[in-house]
CSV table of C-alpha atoms in Angstrom, one decimal:
chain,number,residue,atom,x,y,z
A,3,UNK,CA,-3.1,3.5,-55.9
A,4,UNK,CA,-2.8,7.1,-57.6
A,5,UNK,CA,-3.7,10.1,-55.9
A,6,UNK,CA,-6.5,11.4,-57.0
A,7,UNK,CA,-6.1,14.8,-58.4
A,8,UNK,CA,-8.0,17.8,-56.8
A,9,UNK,CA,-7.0,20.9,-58.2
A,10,UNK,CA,-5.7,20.9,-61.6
A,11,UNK,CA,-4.4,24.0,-64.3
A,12,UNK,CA,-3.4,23.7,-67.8
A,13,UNK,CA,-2.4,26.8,-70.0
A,14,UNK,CA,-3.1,29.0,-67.5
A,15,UNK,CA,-2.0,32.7,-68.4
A,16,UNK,CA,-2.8,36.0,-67.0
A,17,UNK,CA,-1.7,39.6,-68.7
A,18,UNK,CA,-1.8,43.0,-67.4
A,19,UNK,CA,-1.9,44.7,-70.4
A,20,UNK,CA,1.5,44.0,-71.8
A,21,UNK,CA,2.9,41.9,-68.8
A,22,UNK,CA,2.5,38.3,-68.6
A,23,UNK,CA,2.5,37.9,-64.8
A,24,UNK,CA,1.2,33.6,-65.3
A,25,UNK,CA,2.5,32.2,-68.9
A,26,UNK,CA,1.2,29.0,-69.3
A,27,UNK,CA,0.6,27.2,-66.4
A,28,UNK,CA,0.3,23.3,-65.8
A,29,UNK,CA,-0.5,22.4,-62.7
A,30,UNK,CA,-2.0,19.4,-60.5
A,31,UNK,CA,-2.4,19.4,-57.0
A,32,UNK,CA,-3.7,15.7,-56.1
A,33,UNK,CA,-6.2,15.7,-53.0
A,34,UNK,CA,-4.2,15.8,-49.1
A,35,UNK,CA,-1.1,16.9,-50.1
A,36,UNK,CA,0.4,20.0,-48.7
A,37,UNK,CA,1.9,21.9,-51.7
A,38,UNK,CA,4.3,25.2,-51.1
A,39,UNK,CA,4.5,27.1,-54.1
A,40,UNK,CA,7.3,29.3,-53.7
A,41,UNK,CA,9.7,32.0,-56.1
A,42,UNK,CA,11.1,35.5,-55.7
A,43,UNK,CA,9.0,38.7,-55.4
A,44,UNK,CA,7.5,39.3,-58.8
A,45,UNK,CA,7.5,35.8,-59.3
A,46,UNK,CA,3.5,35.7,-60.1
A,47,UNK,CA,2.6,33.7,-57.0
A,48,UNK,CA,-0.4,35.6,-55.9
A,49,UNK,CA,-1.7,36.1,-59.5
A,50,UNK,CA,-1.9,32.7,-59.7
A,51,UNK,CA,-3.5,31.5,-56.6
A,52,UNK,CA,-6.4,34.8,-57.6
A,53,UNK,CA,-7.0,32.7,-60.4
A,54,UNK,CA,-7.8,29.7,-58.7
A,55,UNK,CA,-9.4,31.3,-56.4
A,56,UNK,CA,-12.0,33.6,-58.7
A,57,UNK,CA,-10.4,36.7,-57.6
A,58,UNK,CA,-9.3,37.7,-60.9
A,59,UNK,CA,-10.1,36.4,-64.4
A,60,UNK,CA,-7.6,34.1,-66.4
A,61,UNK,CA,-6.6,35.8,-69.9
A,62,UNK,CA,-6.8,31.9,-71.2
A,63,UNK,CA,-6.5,28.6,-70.0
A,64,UNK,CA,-8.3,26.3,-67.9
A,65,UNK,CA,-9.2,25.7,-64.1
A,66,UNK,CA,-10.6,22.5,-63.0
A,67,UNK,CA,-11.4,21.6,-59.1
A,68,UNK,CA,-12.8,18.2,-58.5
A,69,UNK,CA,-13.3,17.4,-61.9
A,70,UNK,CA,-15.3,20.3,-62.6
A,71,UNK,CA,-14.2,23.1,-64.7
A,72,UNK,CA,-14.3,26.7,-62.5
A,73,UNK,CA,-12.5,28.5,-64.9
A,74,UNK,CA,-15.5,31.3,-65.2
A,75,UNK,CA,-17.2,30.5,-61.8
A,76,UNK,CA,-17.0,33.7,-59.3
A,77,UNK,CA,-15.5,33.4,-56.4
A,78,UNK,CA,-18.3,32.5,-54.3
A,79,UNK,CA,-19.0,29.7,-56.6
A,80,UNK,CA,-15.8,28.3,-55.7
A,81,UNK,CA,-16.3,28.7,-51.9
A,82,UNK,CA,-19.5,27.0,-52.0
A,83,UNK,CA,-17.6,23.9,-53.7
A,84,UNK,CA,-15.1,23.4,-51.1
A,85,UNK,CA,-12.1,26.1,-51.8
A,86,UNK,CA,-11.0,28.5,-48.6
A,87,UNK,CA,-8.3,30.9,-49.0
A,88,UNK,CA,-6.6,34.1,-47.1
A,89,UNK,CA,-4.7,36.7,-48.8
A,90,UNK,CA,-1.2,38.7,-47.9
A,91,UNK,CA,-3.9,41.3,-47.0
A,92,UNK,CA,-6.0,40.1,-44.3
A,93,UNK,CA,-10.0,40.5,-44.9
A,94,UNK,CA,-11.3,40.2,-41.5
A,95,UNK,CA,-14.4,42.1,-40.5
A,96,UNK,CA,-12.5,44.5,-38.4
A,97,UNK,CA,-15.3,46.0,-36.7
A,98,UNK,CA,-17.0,42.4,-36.0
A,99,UNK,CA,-15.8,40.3,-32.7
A,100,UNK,CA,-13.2,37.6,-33.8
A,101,UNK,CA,-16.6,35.4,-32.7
A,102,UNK,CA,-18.6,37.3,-35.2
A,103,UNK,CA,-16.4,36.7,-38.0
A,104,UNK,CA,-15.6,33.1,-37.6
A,105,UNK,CA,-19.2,32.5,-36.9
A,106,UNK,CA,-20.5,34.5,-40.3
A,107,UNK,CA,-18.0,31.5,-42.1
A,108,UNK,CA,-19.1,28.8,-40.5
A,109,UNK,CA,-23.0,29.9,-40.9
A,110,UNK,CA,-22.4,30.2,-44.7
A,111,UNK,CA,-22.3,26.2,-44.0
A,112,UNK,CA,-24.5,25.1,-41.2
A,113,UNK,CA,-27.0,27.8,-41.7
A,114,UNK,CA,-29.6,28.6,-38.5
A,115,UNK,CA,-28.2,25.7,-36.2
A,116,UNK,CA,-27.1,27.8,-33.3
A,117,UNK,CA,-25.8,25.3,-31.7
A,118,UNK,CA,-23.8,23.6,-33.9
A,119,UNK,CA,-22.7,27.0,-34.6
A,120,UNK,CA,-21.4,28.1,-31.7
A,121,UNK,CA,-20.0,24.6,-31.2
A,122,UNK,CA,-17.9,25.0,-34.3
A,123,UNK,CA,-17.1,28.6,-34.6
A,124,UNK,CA,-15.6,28.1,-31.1
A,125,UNK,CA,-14.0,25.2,-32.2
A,126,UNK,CA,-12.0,26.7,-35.4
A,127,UNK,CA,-10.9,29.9,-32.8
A,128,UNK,CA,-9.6,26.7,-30.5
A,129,UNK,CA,-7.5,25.0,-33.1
A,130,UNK,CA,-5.6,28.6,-33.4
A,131,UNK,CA,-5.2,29.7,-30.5
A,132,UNK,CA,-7.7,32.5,-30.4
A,133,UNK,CA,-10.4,31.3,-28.1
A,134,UNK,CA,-9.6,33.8,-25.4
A,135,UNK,CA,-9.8,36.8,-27.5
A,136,UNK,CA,-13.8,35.9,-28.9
A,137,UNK,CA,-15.0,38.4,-27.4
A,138,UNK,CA,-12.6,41.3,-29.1
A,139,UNK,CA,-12.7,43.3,-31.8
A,140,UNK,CA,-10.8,41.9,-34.4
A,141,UNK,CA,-9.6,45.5,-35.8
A,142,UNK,CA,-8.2,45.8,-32.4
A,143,UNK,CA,-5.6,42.1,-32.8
A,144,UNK,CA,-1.8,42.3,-33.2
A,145,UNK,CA,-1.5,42.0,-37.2
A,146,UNK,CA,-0.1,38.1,-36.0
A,147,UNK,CA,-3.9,37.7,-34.8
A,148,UNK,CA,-5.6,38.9,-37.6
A,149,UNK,CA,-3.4,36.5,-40.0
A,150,UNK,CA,-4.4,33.8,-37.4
A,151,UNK,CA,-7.9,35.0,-37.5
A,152,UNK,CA,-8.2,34.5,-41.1
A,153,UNK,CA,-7.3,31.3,-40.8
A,154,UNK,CA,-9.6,30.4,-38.6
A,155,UNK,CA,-12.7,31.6,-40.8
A,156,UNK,CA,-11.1,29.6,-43.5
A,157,UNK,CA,-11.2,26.3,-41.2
A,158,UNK,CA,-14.6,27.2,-40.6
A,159,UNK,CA,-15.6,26.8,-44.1
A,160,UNK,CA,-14.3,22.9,-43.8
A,161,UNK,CA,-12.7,23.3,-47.0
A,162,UNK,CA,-11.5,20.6,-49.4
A,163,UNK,CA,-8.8,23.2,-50.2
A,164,UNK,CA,-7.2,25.9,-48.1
A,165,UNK,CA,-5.3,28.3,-49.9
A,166,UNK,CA,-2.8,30.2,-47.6
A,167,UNK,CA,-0.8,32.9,-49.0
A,168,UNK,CA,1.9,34.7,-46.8
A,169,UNK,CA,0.2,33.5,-43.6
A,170,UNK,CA,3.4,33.2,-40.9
A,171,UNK,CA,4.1,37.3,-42.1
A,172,UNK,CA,3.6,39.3,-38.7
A,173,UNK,CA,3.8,36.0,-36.6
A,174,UNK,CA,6.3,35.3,-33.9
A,175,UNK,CA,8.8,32.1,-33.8
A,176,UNK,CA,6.2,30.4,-30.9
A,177,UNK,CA,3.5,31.0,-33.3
A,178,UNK,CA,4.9,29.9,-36.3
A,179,UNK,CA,5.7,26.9,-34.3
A,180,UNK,CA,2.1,26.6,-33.2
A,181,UNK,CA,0.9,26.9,-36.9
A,182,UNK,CA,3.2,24.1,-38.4
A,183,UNK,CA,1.3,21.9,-35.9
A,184,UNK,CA,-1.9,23.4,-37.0
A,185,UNK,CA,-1.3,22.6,-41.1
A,186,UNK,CA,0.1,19.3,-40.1
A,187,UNK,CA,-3.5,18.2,-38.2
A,188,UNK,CA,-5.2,20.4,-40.6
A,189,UNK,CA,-3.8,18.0,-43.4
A,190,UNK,CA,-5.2,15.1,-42.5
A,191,UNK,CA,-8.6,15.8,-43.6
A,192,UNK,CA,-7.8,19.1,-46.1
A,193,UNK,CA,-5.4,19.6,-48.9
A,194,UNK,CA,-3.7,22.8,-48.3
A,195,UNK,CA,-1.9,25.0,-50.9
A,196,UNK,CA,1.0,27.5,-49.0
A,197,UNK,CA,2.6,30.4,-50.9
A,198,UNK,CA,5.3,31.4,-48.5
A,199,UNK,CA,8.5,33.1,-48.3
A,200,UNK,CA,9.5,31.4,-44.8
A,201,UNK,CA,11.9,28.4,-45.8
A,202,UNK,CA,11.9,26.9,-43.1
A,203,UNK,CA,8.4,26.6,-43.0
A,204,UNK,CA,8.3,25.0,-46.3
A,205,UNK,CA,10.7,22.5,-46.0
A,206,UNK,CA,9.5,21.7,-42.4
A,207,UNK,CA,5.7,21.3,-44.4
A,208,UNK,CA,5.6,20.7,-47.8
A,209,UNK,CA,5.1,17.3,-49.6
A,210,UNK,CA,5.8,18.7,-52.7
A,211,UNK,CA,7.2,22.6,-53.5
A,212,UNK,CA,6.1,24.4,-57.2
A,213,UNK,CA,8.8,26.6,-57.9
A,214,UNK,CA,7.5,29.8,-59.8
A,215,UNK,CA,9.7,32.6,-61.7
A,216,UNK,CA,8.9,35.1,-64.3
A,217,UNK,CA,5.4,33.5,-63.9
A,218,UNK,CA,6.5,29.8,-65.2
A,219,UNK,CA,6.8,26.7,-63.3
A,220,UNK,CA,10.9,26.0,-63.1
A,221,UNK,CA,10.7,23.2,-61.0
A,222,UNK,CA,8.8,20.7,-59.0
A,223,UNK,CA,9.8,18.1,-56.4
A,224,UNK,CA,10.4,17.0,-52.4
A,225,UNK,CA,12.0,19.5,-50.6
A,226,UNK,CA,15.3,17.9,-50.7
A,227,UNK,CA,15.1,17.6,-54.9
A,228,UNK,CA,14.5,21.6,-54.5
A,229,UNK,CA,17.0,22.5,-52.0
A,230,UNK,CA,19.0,20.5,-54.4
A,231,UNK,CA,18.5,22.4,-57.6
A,232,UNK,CA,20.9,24.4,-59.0
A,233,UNK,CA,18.0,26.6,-61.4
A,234,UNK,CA,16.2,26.9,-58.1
A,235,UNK,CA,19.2,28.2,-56.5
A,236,UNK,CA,19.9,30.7,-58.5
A,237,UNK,CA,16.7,32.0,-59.2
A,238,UNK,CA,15.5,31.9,-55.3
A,239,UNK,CA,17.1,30.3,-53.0
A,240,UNK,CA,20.5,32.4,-53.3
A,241,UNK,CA,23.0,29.1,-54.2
C-alpha cells in the first residue's frame, strides 16, 4: 500500500531580489517518515523549510499539506492544521518558566482544561528531559535547554509534522543520544522533517535524506544511496 503523502511542494522558488535562494522545488514528504534534508551552508535549507512553514512568502510555486493547498495561509494557519516547527534561533519566551511556555503550546490546543493541561504540558517537558527545571526561567537554560525547550512546545502542539531545523547545535553527545531516542518514539505517531548538519545524526535517523545545493534538490535516497553518491560527495559530504 502507498504512503500517503503529507507534505508536498512543486515549483517552489524563493528570490531575494536577484538571488534565487529555492529554484524550483519538488518535493513530497509521505506521512511518518523521518526526512533529513541536508546540503552545505548557503545551500537554501532554511528558506525552504520558512516556506513551508509560512514564515516567509514563496516568489511562485505551490505548498500543499494534507491535500490542502497552504501556499498563502499565515503561519498560524498552518499551526492550527497540524504543522510544528523550531528554528536555528530559538523562540522561547525567555522571561516565562519552561512550564509557562510549554503550557501556552499545549493550551493553544486543549484550551481551559487545566487539568489536562498540566497533565500534558508536564508530559511534553518529560519526554525531553526537562521536568526538573519547570519551575525556571527559560532565559536562564544552557543554550542545549532552550533548543530542548523548543522542542518540547513543539510536541505540545501534537503535530502531524514537526519541522526541526539545527536542533542537536549547543547539545552535548549524552543529549544528542537522548534526542535520537526522542525522534525515534516521536516517529511513531508524527512525521518529522530534520534539517541538520550532524551526520551522524542523520544517517543514525533518516528514512529518506533530500540533498539540497545552490537551492535545488541534487539528490534523494536511503542513507546508504546518499553516503554513496559521488554528486553528494562532492558537493557536501567532502568525498
Amino acid at each position: 500500500m502507498a504512503a500517503v503523502t503529507l507534505l508536498s511542494t512543486r515549483d517552489l522558488c524563493r528570490h531575494f531580489g536577484g538571488l534565487r535562494a529555492v529554484r524550483d522545488v519538488d518535493f513530497d514528504l509521505p506521512q511518518g517518515e523521518i526526512r533529513a534534508l541536508i546540503g552545505p551552508n548557503g545551500a537554501g535549507k532554511t528558506t525552504f523549510v520558512s516556506m513551508l512553514c509560512g514564515r516567509i512568502p514563496a516568489s511562485s510555486g505551490t505548498i500543499t499539506f494534507q491535500g490542502q493547498d497552504v501556499t498563502h495561509l499565515p503561519a498560524h494557519k498552518r499551526i492550527s492544521l497540524g504543522m510544528a516547527y523550531t528554528f536555528q534561533i530559538t523562540s522561547i519566551f525567555g522571561n516565562l518558566t519552561v512550564y509557562e511556555n510549554v503550557a501556552l503550546a499545549v493550551q493553544h490546543r486543549l484550551g481551559r482544561d487545566h487539568a489536562a493541561l498540566k497533565r500534558e504540558t508536564l508530559g511534553a517537558l518529560a519526554r525531553v528531559g526537562l521536568k526538573a527545571r519547570a519551575e525556571q526561567v527559560a532565559g536562564d537554560l544552557a543554550y542545549g535547554h532552550q533548543r530542548l525547550l523548543e522542542i518540547a512546545m513543539g510536541l505540545g502542539q501534537e503535530p502531524k509534522l514537526l519541522i526541526l531545523d539545527e536542533p542537536t547545535q549547543g547539545l552535548s553527545d549524552g543529549e544528542i543520544e537522548e534526542f535520537i531516542a526522542l525522534i525515534r518514539e516521536v516517529s511513531a505517531n508524527t512525521t518529522v522533517l530534520l534539517i541538520e548538519h550532524n551526520i551522524p545524526v542523520v544517517m543514525a535517523l533518516a528514512d529518506t535524506i533530500t540533498v539540497l545545493n545552490f537551492g535545488r534538490i541534487i539528490a534523494e535516497g536511503t542513507p546508504a544511496e546518499i553516503r554513496a553518491n559521488m554528486h553528494v560527495q562532492e558537493a557536501y559530504l567532502g568525498g
